[in-house]
XYZ file of C-alpha atoms in Angstrom:
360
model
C 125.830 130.927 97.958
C 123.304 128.787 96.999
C 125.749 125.401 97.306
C 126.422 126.911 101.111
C 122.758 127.068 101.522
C 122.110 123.266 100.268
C 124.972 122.252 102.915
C 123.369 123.940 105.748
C 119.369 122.114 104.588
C 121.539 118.940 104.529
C 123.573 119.019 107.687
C 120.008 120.718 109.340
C 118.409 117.485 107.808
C 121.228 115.373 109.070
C 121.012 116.675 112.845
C 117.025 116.255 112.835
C 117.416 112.617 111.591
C 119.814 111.844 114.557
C 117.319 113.506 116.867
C 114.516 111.335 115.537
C 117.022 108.434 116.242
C 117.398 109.308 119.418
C 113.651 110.119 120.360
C 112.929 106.455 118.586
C 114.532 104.966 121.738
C 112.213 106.321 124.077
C 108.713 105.976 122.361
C 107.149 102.394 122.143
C 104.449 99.965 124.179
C 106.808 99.652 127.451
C 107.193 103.472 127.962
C 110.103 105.685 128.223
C 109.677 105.330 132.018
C 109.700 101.840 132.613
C 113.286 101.633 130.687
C 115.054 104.526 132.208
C 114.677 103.021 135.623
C 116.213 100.205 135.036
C 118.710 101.569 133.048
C 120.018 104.085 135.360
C 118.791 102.477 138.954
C 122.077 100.890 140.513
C 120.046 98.540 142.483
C 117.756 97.732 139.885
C 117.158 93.639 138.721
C 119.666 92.512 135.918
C 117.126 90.902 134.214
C 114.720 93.849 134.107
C 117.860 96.120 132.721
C 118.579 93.105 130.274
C 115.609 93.784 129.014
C 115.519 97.059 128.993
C 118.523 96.897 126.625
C 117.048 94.453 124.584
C 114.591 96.865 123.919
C 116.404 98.968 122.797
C 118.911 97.837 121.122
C 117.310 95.431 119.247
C 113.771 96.940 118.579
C 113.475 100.615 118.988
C 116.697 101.881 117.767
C 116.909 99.282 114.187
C 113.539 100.049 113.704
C 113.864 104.022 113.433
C 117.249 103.747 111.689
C 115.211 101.246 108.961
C 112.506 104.066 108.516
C 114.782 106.407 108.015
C 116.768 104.113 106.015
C 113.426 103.065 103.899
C 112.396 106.680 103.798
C 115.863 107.891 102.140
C 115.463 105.418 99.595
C 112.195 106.466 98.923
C 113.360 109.984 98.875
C 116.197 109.386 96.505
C 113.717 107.188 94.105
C 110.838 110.210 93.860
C 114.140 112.903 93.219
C 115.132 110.265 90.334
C 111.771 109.691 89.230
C 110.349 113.479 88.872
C 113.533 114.056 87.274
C 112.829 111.519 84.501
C 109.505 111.956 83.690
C 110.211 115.223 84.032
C 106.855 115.710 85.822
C 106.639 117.049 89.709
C 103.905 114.631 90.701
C 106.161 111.096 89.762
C 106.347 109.029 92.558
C 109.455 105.744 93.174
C 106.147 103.475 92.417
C 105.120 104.543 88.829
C 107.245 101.951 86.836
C 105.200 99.335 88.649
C 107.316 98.354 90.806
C 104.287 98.630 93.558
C 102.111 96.303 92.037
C 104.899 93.878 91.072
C 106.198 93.569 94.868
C 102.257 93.382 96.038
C 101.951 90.648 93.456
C 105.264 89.116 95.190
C 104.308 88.881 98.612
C 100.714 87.571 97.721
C 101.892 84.377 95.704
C 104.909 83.928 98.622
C 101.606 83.756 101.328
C 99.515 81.741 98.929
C 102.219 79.488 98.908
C 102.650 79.226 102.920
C 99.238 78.569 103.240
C 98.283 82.550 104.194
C 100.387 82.490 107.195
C 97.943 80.439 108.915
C 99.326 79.201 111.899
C 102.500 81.732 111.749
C 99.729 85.054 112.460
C 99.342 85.570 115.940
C 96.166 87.051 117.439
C 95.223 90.479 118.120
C 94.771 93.243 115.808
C 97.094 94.802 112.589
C 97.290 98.188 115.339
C 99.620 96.202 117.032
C 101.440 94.764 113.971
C 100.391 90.848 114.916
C 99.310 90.101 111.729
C 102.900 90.336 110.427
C 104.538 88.629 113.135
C 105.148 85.615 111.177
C 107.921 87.639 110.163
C 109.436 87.728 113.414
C 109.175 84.521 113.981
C 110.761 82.902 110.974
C 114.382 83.849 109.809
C 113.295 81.731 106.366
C 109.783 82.961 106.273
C 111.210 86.903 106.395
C 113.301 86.037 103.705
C 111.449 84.659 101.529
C 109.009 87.452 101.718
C 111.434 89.984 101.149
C 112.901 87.947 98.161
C 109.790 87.898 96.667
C 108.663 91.250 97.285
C 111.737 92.343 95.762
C 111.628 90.146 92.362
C 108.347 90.611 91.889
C 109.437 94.715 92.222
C 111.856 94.086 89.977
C 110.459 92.007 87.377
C 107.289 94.437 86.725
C 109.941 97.173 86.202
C 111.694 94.725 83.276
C 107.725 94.144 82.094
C 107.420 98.070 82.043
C 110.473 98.426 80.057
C 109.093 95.566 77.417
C 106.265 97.054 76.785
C 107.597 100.312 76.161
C 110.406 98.916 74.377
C 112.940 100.879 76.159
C 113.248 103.744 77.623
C 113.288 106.187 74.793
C 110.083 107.526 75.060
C 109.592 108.966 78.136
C 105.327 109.261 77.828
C 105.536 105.373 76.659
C 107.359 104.227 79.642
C 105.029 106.206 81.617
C 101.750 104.772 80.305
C 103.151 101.130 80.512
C 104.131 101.753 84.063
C 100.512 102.549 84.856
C 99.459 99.493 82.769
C 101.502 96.827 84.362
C 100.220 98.246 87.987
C 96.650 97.910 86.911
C 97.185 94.450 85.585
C 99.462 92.974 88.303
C 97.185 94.879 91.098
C 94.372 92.851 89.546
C 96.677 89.557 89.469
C 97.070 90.183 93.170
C 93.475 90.513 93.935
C 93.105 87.159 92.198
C 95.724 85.535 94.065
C 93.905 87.004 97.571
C 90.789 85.946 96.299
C 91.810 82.057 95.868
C 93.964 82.909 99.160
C 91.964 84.348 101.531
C 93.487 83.220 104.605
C 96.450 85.623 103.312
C 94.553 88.954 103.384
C 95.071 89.543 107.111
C 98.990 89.350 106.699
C 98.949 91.085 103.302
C 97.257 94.055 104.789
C 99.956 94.643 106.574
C 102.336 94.853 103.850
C 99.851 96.551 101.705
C 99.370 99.309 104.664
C 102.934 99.975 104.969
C 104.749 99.031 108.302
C 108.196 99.041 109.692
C 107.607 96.732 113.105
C 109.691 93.842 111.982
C 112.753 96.145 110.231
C 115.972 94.492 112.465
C 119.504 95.309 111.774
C 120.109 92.989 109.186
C 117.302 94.977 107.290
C 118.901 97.884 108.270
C 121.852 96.681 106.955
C 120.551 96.166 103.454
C 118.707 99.504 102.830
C 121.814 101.557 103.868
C 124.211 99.332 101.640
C 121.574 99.660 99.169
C 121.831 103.854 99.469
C 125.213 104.262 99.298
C 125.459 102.331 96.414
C 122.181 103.988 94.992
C 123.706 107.706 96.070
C 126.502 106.736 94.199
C 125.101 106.087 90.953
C 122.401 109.044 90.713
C 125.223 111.691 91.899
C 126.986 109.803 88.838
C 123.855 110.703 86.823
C 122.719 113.943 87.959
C 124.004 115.045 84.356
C 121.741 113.590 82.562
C 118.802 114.649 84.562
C 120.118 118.232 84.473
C 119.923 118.421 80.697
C 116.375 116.273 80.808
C 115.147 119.200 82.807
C 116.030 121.488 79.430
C 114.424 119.028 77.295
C 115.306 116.262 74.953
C 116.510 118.229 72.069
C 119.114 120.277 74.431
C 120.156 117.073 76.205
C 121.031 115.443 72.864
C 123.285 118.385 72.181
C 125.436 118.313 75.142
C 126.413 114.960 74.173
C 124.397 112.610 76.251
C 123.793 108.856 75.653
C 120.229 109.469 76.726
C 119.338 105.991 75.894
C 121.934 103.973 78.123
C 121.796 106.904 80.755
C 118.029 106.342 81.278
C 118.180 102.584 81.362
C 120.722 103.286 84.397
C 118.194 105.861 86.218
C 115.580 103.229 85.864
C 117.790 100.400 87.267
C 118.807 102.711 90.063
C 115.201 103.806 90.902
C 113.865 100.341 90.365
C 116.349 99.463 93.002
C 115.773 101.615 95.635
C 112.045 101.466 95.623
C 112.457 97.674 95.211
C 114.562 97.690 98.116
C 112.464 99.748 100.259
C 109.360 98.259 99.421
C 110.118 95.060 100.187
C 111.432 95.760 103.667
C 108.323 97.897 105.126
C 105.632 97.475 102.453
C 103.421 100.251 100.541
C 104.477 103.613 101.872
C 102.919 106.470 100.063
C 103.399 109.787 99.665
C 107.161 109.834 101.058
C 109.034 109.550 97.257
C 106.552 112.271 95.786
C 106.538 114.666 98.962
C 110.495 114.834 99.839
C 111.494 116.052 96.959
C 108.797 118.888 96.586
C 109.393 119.862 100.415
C 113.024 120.670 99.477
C 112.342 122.393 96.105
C 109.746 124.452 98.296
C 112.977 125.699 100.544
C 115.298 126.036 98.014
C 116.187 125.405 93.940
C 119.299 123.569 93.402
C 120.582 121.356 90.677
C 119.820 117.298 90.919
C 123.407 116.742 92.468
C 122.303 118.380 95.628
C 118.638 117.848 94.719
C 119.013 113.822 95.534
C 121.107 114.092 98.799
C 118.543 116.615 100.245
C 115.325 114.747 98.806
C 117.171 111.573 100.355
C 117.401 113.423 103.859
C 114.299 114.623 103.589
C 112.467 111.350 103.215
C 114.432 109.947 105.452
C 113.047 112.694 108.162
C 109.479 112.455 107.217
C 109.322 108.274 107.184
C 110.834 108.410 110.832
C 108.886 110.931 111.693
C 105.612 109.346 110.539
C 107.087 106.186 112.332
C 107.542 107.720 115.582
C 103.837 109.331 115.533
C 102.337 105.988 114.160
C 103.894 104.518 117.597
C 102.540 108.009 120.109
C 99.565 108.296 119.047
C 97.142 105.603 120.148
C 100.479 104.021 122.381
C 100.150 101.319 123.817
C 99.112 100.472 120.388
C 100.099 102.047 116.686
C 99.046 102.592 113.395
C 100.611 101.513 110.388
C 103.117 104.135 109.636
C 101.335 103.936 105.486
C 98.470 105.226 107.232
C 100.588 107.989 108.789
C 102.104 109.193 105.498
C 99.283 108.662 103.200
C 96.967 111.146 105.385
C 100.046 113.706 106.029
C 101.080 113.729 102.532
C 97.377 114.053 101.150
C 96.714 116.933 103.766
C 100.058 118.420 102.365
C 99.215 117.924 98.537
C 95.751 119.709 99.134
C 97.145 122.635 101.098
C 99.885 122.696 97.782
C 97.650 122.669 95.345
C 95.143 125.212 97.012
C 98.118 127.364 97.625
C 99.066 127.639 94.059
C 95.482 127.996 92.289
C 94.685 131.219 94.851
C 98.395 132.317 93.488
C 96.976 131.636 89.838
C 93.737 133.595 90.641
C 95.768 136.252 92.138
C 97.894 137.057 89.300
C 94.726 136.545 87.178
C 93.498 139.653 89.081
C 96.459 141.667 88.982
């Protein structure tokens, strides 16, 4: 029953992501309106309905499919991550990984000179302070590269200094040390850079303008392989949930079984992270959401905490790009205030339930 249950939140997820896909086409800066005529009017200029299907094709539609790419990932990362530390409030960005990809894209700026030159004018509401990444192929690249070694390389830091990953509280502390230290590193660099802080706002505020198809591409290659491996390891995270001792007696390698959850949550918050920036919130609320619907095992927990991020990110997108049209907000801003509003309303929920079964 409950199985039947998970399949109907999953294909209910599934539907309402393809809707979101859909609705993704018609909001943006040059209106639903002003498309659909050219679109459908017979008589209508070929270069106006040119670019009306550039539009599109290659803005609007890669750039909701890449949130709700980047939003499964995320999704998939906070399911791995609360299963690990065994704590309900982990988030994808505890091991560091945060700070390291921050760290990243500041030293890549530094080293272009700040994007001087690349940054057009106007204002980040509009996302030009990231356009350098639009307008270099190289300059995207690199970026991304370094967003995602630097990710990856405070996650190896965080393992160091914990010396593995068989002590779950160490691993946790030295994840919080290695983002205070590299999120001071970063300041440093912006301090000796400052002609990078426009452009590293951007990433820093979360924003998923410049995802294409070829970024696209990457986060849902980077999924499936991700899915694969944590439905591969849902095990292990089963018998974490019973504790350490029962997990040892069922057999489990918990040793070599962590250091793959950490690799695969390293790399899908890597991955994400370094195509669309800082987005809170989405890895520690997508997971709860689903647990707050129904209680299944981690199997079906990840594919429905995957779905589920992938909703809310493209969500968050499309009301980043309604609300103040012809102009947005970052989409971090979106999901930071959401997911804060929705933490508060949580937590105030369950301390009246506490106080209420103090009084009973």
């Amino acid at each position: 029953m409950r199985l039947r249950q998970a399949a109907l939140l999953g294909w209910g997820l599934l539907l309402l992501g393809l809707l979101l896909a859909a609705l993704g086409t018609c909001i943006g800066s040059a209106g639903f309106e002003n498309l659909l005529r050219p679109l459908l009017d017979a008589s209508a200029d070929p270069a106006e309905r040119a670019m009306a299907l550039q539009i599109v094709w290659e803005i609007r539609l890669p750039r909701t499919l890449g949130a709700w790419a980047a939003g499964s990932l995320l999704g998939l990362a906070g399911a791995l991550a609360q299963g690990l530390f065994r704590n309900p409030l982990a988030d994808p960005y505890l091991l560091g990984s945060a700070s390291g990809a921050s760290l990243g894209v500041a030293i890549a700026l530094a080293a272009v000179g700040g994007g001087a030159g690349m940054v057009g004018g106007g204002s980040m509401m509009n996302g030009a302070t990231f356009s350098m990444l639009s307008g270099s192929v190289w300059v995207r690249l690199g970026l991304t590269g370094a967003a995602f070694a630097g990710a990856v390389l405070a996650v190896l830091l965080t393992l160091a200094l914990a010396r593995g990953v068989g002590h779950t509280l160490r691993l946790l502390l030295a994840g919080v040390i290695v983002g205070v230290v590299l999120g001071a590193m970063t300041s440093l660099v912006l301090l000796f850079s400052p002609d990078s802080l426009q452009a590293m706002q951007a990433f820093m505020l979360g924003t998923t303008s410049f995802v294409g198809w070829t970024s696209w591409g990457l986060m849902f290659a980077c999924w499936c392989l991700c899915m694969a491996l944590a439905a591969a390891l849902a095990r292990v995270l089963d018998g974490l949930s019973l504790g350490e001792a029962t997990a040892q007696t069922l057999g489990l390698p918990l040793a070599p079984l962590r250091a793959a959850l950490v690799a695969v949550l390293a790399l899908a918050t890597g991955t994400a992270v370094a195509q669309t920036g800082l987005i809170a919130f989405v890895g520690l609320a997508a997971p709860h959401l689903v647990r707050a619907v129904l209680k299944v095992p981690h199997r079906q927990l990840m594919w429905l905490a995957s779905l589920m991020g992938g909703v809310l990110l493209a969500s968050a997108d499309l009301l980043a790009r309604w609300v103040i049209a012809p102009q947005e907000l970052p989409v971090g801003v979106v999901t930071a205030a959401l997911g804060g509003g929705y933490l508060l309303w949580l937590m105030h929920r369950r301390s009246s339930g506490l106080n209420a079964g103090g009084l009973l």
